[in-house]
Amino acid sequence: MIVLTVCNHKGGTGKTTSAVHIAAALGLSGYRVLVIDLDPQSFLTRMMGVEEPPEAASSMMLFQQEVPLHAVSKTKLKEFDLLPASTGLTRLMRRLSKPTDVLWSKEALAEASSEYDVILFDTAAAITVYSLNALVASRHVLIPVTPEYQPVIGAEQTFQTSMMVQGKLNPDLEAPLFLFTQVDGRKRNHYQYRRYLRNRYQNRVLNSVIRTNAALATTHSDGTTVFEHDPYSRGARDYANATDELFQRIMKGEQPDVAAQEEALPVSQPAQP
Ligand SMILES: Nc1ncnc2c1ncn2[C@@H]1O[C@H](COP(=O)(O)OP(=O)(O)OP(=O)(O)O)[C@@H](O)[C@H]1O
Ligand SMILES: [Mg+2]
């Protein structure tokens, strides 16, 4: 079972859009996928047209003693299952203040592999007990990042947080992968920030990018994704390609990306005489 956290400490970088469309692309390929909405603001839940769930059918159940994931009822959507967020997450957060409270989700997911092939966590734009729970329960991290100043800073901080979690709480966690989102090829600063991250993080940056696309910005709130309502759009194609690349990378393990390394070399090489 693949467990992946989608996070960036900066808001509005395409986390929720990425979680939904990667889950949908995998669902369409036949994988059994669960998305867990751990954002107390519930945008993903609302985007999928799901009403405020009873707490017993929400992601709050991951934080109950002795409640394994299979015992919690999920919302069945067309391409994947959803464990929706409840507004009660905000209230619950105040009670989750012990150091061991970062371990709840990992315990709840312990026997989930008979039910799902892939579990994706969508997280809020902050370091909270929920995002830490997601990172502790995951092996993989995807950082969606718009190639602009604040999202890039947020992405680098998220990378640091993930490495801290790897060092102190979850040695199985792999270094995050970055996915550029809302890319506008006409903007010079987008080009510069893409180059900066690629040089710095090399093969941790996916080659596929998600361009700006009106079809992705339009919410349908009926549980469908761009793959139904606009399957030939750039958004559908970009997320299909990014999902392919992401999962090839995850499945293959760490294959060095020669092209990215070559691109980075000039930075560290002395100038030619
Ligand atoms: N590729 C894209 N093209 C156009 N609009 C996009 C694209 N990706 C996301 N958006 C829009 O940008 C906004 C922010 O996206 P999204 O909600 O996915 O970000 P987020 O990182 O989850 O935000 P938050 O931090 O608030 O949870 C949304 O209105 C979404 O529809
Ligand atoms: Mg979001």
CSV table of C-alpha atoms and ligand atoms in Angstrom, one decimal:
chain,number,residue,atom,x,y,z
A,1,MET,CA,0.0,0.0,0.0
A,2,ILE,CA,1.3,3.4,-0.9
A,3,VAL,CA,0.7,6.2,1.6
A,4,LEU,CA,1.3,9.7,0.3
A,5,THR,CA,0.9,13.1,2.0
A,6,VAL,CA,0.2,16.2,-0.1
A,7,CYS,CA,1.4,19.3,1.7
A,8,ASN,CA,2.9,22.7,1.5
A,9,HIS,CA,2.9,25.1,4.4
A,10,LYS,CA,1.9,27.9,2.1
A,11,GLY,CA,-1.8,28.2,1.1
A,12,GLY,CA,-3.3,28.1,-2.3
A,13,THR,CA,-0.5,26.1,-4.0
A,14,GLY,CA,-2.8,23.4,-5.5
A,15,LYS,CA,-2.6,20.8,-2.7
A,16,THR,CA,-6.3,20.0,-2.8
A,17,THR,CA,-6.6,20.1,-6.6
A,18,SER,CA,-3.5,17.8,-6.8
A,19,ALA,CA,-4.8,15.4,-4.2
A,20,VAL,CA,-8.2,15.1,-6.0
A,21,HIS,CA,-6.8,14.7,-9.5
A,22,ILE,CA,-4.0,12.3,-8.6
A,23,ALA,CA,-6.5,10.2,-6.7
A,24,ALA,CA,-9.0,10.3,-9.7
A,25,ALA,CA,-6.2,9.4,-12.2
A,26,LEU,CA,-5.2,6.4,-10.1
A,27,GLY,CA,-8.9,5.4,-9.6
A,28,LEU,CA,-9.4,5.5,-13.3
A,29,SER,CA,-6.4,3.2,-13.7
A,30,GLY,CA,-8.0,0.7,-11.5
A,31,TYR,CA,-6.3,1.3,-8.2
A,32,ARG,CA,-8.4,1.3,-5.0
A,33,VAL,CA,-7.8,4.8,-3.6
A,34,LEU,CA,-8.8,6.5,-0.4
A,35,VAL,CA,-8.4,10.3,0.1
A,36,ILE,CA,-8.3,11.5,3.7
A,37,ASP,CA,-9.2,15.1,4.2
A,38,LEU,CA,-7.3,16.3,7.2
A,39,ASP,CA,-7.8,20.0,6.6
A,40,PRO,CA,-10.2,21.4,9.2
A,41,GLN,CA,-11.5,23.9,6.5
A,42,SER,CA,-12.8,20.9,4.5
A,43,PHE,CA,-12.2,22.4,1.1
A,44,LEU,CA,-11.6,19.0,-0.5
A,45,THR,CA,-14.7,17.5,1.1
A,46,ARG,CA,-16.8,20.5,-0.2
A,47,MET,CA,-15.2,20.5,-3.6
A,48,MET,CA,-16.3,16.9,-4.0
A,49,GLY,CA,-19.9,17.9,-3.1
A,50,VAL,CA,-19.9,16.0,0.2
A,51,GLU,CA,-22.0,17.5,3.0
A,52,GLU,CA,-20.6,18.0,6.5
A,53,PRO,CA,-20.4,14.3,7.7
A,54,PRO,CA,-21.3,13.0,11.1
A,55,GLU,CA,-18.1,12.8,13.2
A,56,ALA,CA,-18.2,9.0,13.1
A,57,ALA,CA,-17.9,9.1,9.3
A,58,SER,CA,-15.1,11.7,9.2
A,59,SER,CA,-11.4,11.8,9.4
A,60,MET,CA,-11.8,12.6,13.2
A,61,MET,CA,-12.2,8.9,13.6
A,62,LEU,CA,-8.5,8.4,12.9
A,63,PHE,CA,-7.9,10.0,16.3
A,64,GLN,CA,-10.1,7.6,18.3
A,65,GLN,CA,-8.6,4.9,20.5
A,66,GLU,CA,-8.7,1.5,18.9
A,67,VAL,CA,-10.7,2.4,15.8
A,68,PRO,CA,-9.0,0.9,12.7
A,69,LEU,CA,-9.6,2.5,9.3
A,70,HIS,CA,-11.7,-0.4,8.0
A,71,ALA,CA,-14.2,0.1,10.8
A,72,VAL,CA,-14.9,3.7,9.7
A,73,SER,CA,-17.5,4.3,7.0
A,74,LYS,CA,-16.2,6.2,4.0
A,75,THR,CA,-18.0,8.2,1.3
A,76,LYS,CA,-17.9,6.4,-2.1
A,77,LEU,CA,-17.2,8.8,-5.0
A,78,LYS,CA,-16.9,7.9,-8.6
A,79,GLU,CA,-13.2,7.4,-8.8
A,80,PHE,CA,-12.1,7.1,-5.2
A,81,ASP,CA,-13.3,6.8,-1.6
A,82,LEU,CA,-13.2,9.8,0.7
A,83,LEU,CA,-12.8,10.1,4.4
A,84,PRO,CA,-14.3,13.6,4.7
A,85,ALA,CA,-13.2,16.3,7.1
A,86,SER,CA,-15.5,17.5,9.8
A,87,THR,CA,-15.4,21.0,11.3
A,88,GLY,CA,-15.0,19.1,14.6
A,89,LEU,CA,-11.3,18.7,13.7
A,90,THR,CA,-10.7,22.3,14.9
A,91,ARG,CA,-12.2,21.5,18.3
A,92,LEU,CA,-10.4,18.2,18.5
A,93,MET,CA,-7.0,19.8,17.7
A,94,ARG,CA,-7.0,21.5,21.1
A,95,ARG,CA,-7.0,18.0,22.8
A,96,LEU,CA,-4.2,16.6,20.7
A,97,SER,CA,-1.3,18.2,22.5
A,98,LYS,CA,0.7,15.2,23.8
A,99,PRO,CA,3.9,14.2,21.9
A,100,THR,CA,2.3,10.8,21.2
A,101,ASP,CA,-0.7,12.5,19.4
A,102,VAL,CA,1.3,12.5,16.2
A,103,LEU,CA,1.0,8.7,16.0
A,104,TRP,CA,-2.8,8.3,15.7
A,105,SER,CA,-3.1,8.0,12.0
A,106,LYS,CA,-0.3,5.6,11.6
A,107,GLU,CA,-1.9,3.3,14.0
A,108,ALA,CA,-5.3,3.6,12.3
A,109,LEU,CA,-3.8,2.8,8.9
A,110,ALA,CA,-1.9,-0.3,10.2
A,111,GLU,CA,-4.2,-2.8,8.5
A,112,ALA,CA,-5.6,-0.8,5.7
A,113,SER,CA,-3.7,-2.5,2.9
A,114,SER,CA,-6.4,-5.2,2.3
A,115,GLU,CA,-8.9,-2.4,1.5
A,116,TYR,CA,-6.8,0.1,-0.4
A,117,ASP,CA,-3.8,0.3,-2.8
A,118,VAL,CA,-3.2,4.0,-2.3
A,119,ILE,CA,-4.0,6.4,0.5
A,120,LEU,CA,-3.6,10.1,0.0
A,121,PHE,CA,-3.7,12.7,2.8
A,122,ASP,CA,-4.7,16.3,1.9
A,123,THR,CA,-3.5,18.7,4.6
A,124,ALA,CA,-3.9,22.3,5.5
A,125,ALA,CA,-1.4,25.1,4.9
A,126,ALA,CA,0.2,24.9,8.3
A,127,ILE,CA,2.3,22.6,10.5
A,128,THR,CA,-0.4,21.1,12.8
A,129,VAL,CA,-0.8,17.9,14.6
A,130,TYR,CA,-2.8,16.8,11.6
A,131,SER,CA,-0.1,17.4,9.0
A,132,LEU,CA,2.4,15.7,11.3
A,133,ASN,CA,0.1,12.7,11.7
A,134,ALA,CA,-0.1,12.5,7.9
A,135,LEU,CA,3.7,12.6,7.6
A,136,VAL,CA,4.2,10.0,10.3
A,137,ALA,CA,1.8,7.7,8.6
A,138,SER,CA,3.2,8.2,5.1
A,139,ARG,CA,6.2,6.9,3.1
A,140,HIS,CA,5.9,9.5,0.4
A,141,VAL,CA,5.4,13.3,0.3
A,142,LEU,CA,4.3,15.4,-2.6
A,143,ILE,CA,4.8,19.2,-2.4
A,144,PRO,CA,2.7,21.1,-4.9
A,145,VAL,CA,4.4,24.4,-5.5
A,146,THR,CA,3.5,27.4,-7.7
A,147,PRO,CA,6.7,28.8,-9.0
A,148,GLU,CA,6.5,32.1,-7.1
A,149,TYR,CA,8.3,33.5,-4.1
A,150,GLN,CA,6.0,32.6,-1.2
A,151,PRO,CA,5.0,29.1,-2.4
A,152,VAL,CA,8.6,28.3,-3.0
A,153,ILE,CA,9.6,29.4,0.5
A,154,GLY,CA,6.7,27.4,1.9
A,155,ALA,CA,7.8,24.4,-0.2
A,156,GLU,CA,11.3,24.5,1.1
A,157,GLN,CA,10.1,24.8,4.7
A,158,THR,CA,7.8,21.8,4.0
A,159,PHE,CA,10.8,19.9,2.7
A,160,GLN,CA,12.7,20.7,6.0
A,161,THR,CA,9.7,19.6,8.1
A,162,SER,CA,9.5,16.3,6.2
A,163,MET,CA,13.2,15.7,6.8
A,164,MET,CA,12.7,16.5,10.5
A,165,VAL,CA,9.9,14.0,10.7
A,166,GLN,CA,12.1,11.5,8.9
A,167,GLY,CA,14.9,12.0,11.4
A,168,LYS,CA,12.8,12.0,14.6
A,169,LEU,CA,9.5,10.2,14.0
A,170,ASN,CA,9.3,8.2,10.7
A,171,PRO,CA,12.6,6.8,9.3
A,172,ASP,CA,10.6,5.2,6.4
A,173,LEU,CA,9.6,8.6,5.1
A,174,GLU,CA,11.3,9.4,1.8
A,175,ALA,CA,12.5,12.8,0.8
A,176,PRO,CA,9.6,14.8,-0.7
A,177,LEU,CA,8.9,15.3,-4.4
A,178,PHE,CA,8.0,18.7,-5.8
A,179,LEU,CA,5.3,19.2,-8.4
A,180,PHE,CA,5.0,22.6,-10.1
A,181,THR,CA,1.4,23.8,-10.2
A,182,GLN,CA,-0.5,26.7,-11.8
A,183,VAL,CA,2.5,27.2,-14.1
A,184,ASP,CA,2.3,30.0,-16.6
A,185,GLY,CA,4.9,29.6,-19.3
A,186,ARG,CA,4.6,33.3,-20.2
A,187,LYS,CA,5.8,34.5,-16.8
A,188,ARG,CA,9.6,35.1,-16.5
A,189,ASN,CA,9.6,34.6,-12.7
A,190,HIS,CA,7.9,31.2,-13.1
A,191,TYR,CA,10.8,30.1,-15.2
A,192,GLN,CA,13.3,31.5,-12.7
A,193,TYR,CA,11.7,29.8,-9.7
A,194,ARG,CA,11.4,26.5,-11.6
A,195,ARG,CA,15.0,26.6,-12.4
A,196,TYR,CA,16.0,27.5,-8.9
A,197,LEU,CA,14.1,24.6,-7.3
A,198,ARG,CA,15.3,22.2,-10.0
A,199,ASN,CA,19.0,23.2,-9.5
A,200,ARG,CA,18.6,22.9,-5.7
A,201,TYR,CA,16.6,19.7,-5.4
A,202,GLN,CA,17.5,18.1,-8.7
A,203,ASN,CA,15.7,14.8,-9.2
A,204,ARG,CA,13.2,15.5,-6.3
A,205,VAL,CA,11.4,17.8,-8.8
A,206,LEU,CA,9.0,16.1,-11.1
A,207,ASN,CA,9.5,16.8,-14.8
A,208,SER,CA,5.8,17.0,-15.4
A,209,VAL,CA,4.2,20.3,-14.5
A,210,ILE,CA,0.6,21.4,-14.0
A,211,ARG,CA,-0.2,24.5,-16.1
A,212,THR,CA,-2.9,27.0,-15.2
A,213,ASN,CA,-6.2,25.8,-16.6
A,214,ALA,CA,-9.7,27.2,-16.2
A,215,ALA,CA,-11.1,23.6,-16.2
A,216,LEU,CA,-9.2,23.0,-12.9
A,217,ALA,CA,-10.4,26.2,-11.3
A,218,THR,CA,-14.0,25.4,-12.0
A,219,THR,CA,-15.7,23.6,-9.1
A,220,HIS,CA,-18.5,21.3,-9.9
A,221,SER,CA,-19.3,20.1,-6.4
A,222,ASP,CA,-20.9,17.0,-7.7
A,223,GLY,CA,-18.2,14.5,-6.9
A,224,THR,CA,-16.8,14.6,-10.5
A,225,THR,CA,-13.3,15.7,-11.6
A,226,VAL,CA,-11.9,17.3,-14.7
A,227,PHE,CA,-11.5,13.8,-16.1
A,228,GLU,CA,-15.3,13.7,-16.5
A,229,HIS,CA,-16.3,17.2,-17.2
A,230,ASP,CA,-13.4,18.2,-19.4
A,231,PRO,CA,-11.3,15.1,-20.3
A,232,TYR,CA,-9.4,16.8,-23.1
A,233,SER,CA,-8.4,19.9,-21.1
A,234,ARG,CA,-4.8,20.7,-20.3
A,235,GLY,CA,-5.7,20.1,-16.6
A,236,ALA,CA,-6.8,16.5,-17.3
A,237,ARG,CA,-3.7,15.8,-19.5
A,238,ASP,CA,-1.3,17.4,-17.0
A,239,TYR,CA,-2.6,15.5,-14.0
A,240,ALA,CA,-2.7,12.3,-15.9
A,241,ASN,CA,1.0,12.8,-16.9
A,242,ALA,CA,2.1,14.0,-13.5
A,243,THR,CA,0.4,11.0,-11.8
A,244,ASP,CA,2.1,8.6,-14.2
A,245,GLU,CA,5.5,10.1,-13.5
A,246,LEU,CA,4.9,10.3,-9.7
A,247,PHE,CA,3.9,6.6,-9.5
A,248,GLN,CA,6.7,5.4,-11.7
A,249,ARG,CA,9.1,7.2,-9.4
A,250,ILE,CA,7.4,5.8,-6.3
A,251,MET,CA,7.3,2.2,-7.7
A,252,LYS,CA,10.8,2.3,-9.1
A,253,GLY,CA,12.4,3.7,-6.0
A,254,GLU,CA,15.1,6.2,-6.3
A,255,GLN,CA,16.4,6.3,-9.9
A,256,PRO,CA,18.7,9.2,-10.5
A,257,ASP,CA,17.3,11.7,-13.0
A,258,VAL,CA,20.3,12.4,-15.3
A,259,ALA,CA,18.7,15.2,-17.1
A,260,ALA,CA,18.0,17.2,-13.9
A,261,GLN,CA,21.5,16.6,-12.6
A,262,GLU,CA,23.1,17.9,-15.8
A,263,GLU,CA,20.9,21.0,-15.6
A,264,ALA,CA,22.2,21.6,-12.1
A,265,LEU,CA,25.9,21.1,-12.7
A,266,PRO,CA,26.9,24.5,-14.0
A,267,VAL,CA,26.0,26.1,-10.7
A,268,SER,CA,28.6,24.3,-8.8
A,269,GLN,CA,31.3,24.1,-11.5
A,270,PRO,CA,34.1,26.7,-11.6
A,271,ALA,CA,33.9,29.1,-14.5
A,272,GLN,CA,35.7,28.0,-17.6
A,273,PRO,CA,38.9,30.0,-18.3
B,1,LIG,N1,-3.6,24.4,-12.4
B,1,LIG,C1,-4.6,25.3,-12.0
B,1,LIG,N2,-5.1,26.2,-12.8
B,1,LIG,C2,-6.0,27.1,-12.4
B,1,LIG,N3,-6.5,27.2,-11.2
B,1,LIG,C3,-6.0,26.3,-10.3
B,1,LIG,C4,-5.0,25.3,-10.6
B,1,LIG,N4,-4.7,24.6,-9.5
B,1,LIG,C5,-5.5,25.1,-8.5
B,1,LIG,N5,-6.2,26.1,-9.0
B,1,LIG,C6,-7.2,27.0,-8.2
B,1,LIG,O1,-6.4,27.7,-7.2
B,1,LIG,C7,-7.0,27.7,-6.0
B,1,LIG,C8,-6.2,27.1,-4.9
B,1,LIG,O2,-6.0,25.7,-5.2
B,1,LIG,P1,-6.2,24.6,-4.1
B,1,LIG,O3,-7.4,24.8,-3.3
B,1,LIG,O4,-6.0,23.2,-4.7
B,1,LIG,O5,-4.9,24.9,-3.2
B,1,LIG,P2,-4.5,24.5,-1.7
B,1,LIG,O6,-3.0,24.4,-1.7
B,1,LIG,O7,-5.2,23.2,-1.4
B,1,LIG,O8,-5.1,25.7,-0.9
B,1,LIG,P3,-5.2,25.7,0.7
B,1,LIG,O9,-3.9,26.0,1.3
B,1,LIG,O10,-6.2,26.8,1.0
B,1,LIG,O11,-5.7,24.3,1.2
B,1,LIG,C9,-8.4,27.0,-6.2
B,1,LIG,O12,-9.4,28.0,-6.4
B,1,LIG,C10,-8.1,26.1,-7.4
B,1,LIG,O13,-9.3,25.9,-8.1
B,2,MG,MG,-6.4,22.7,0.3
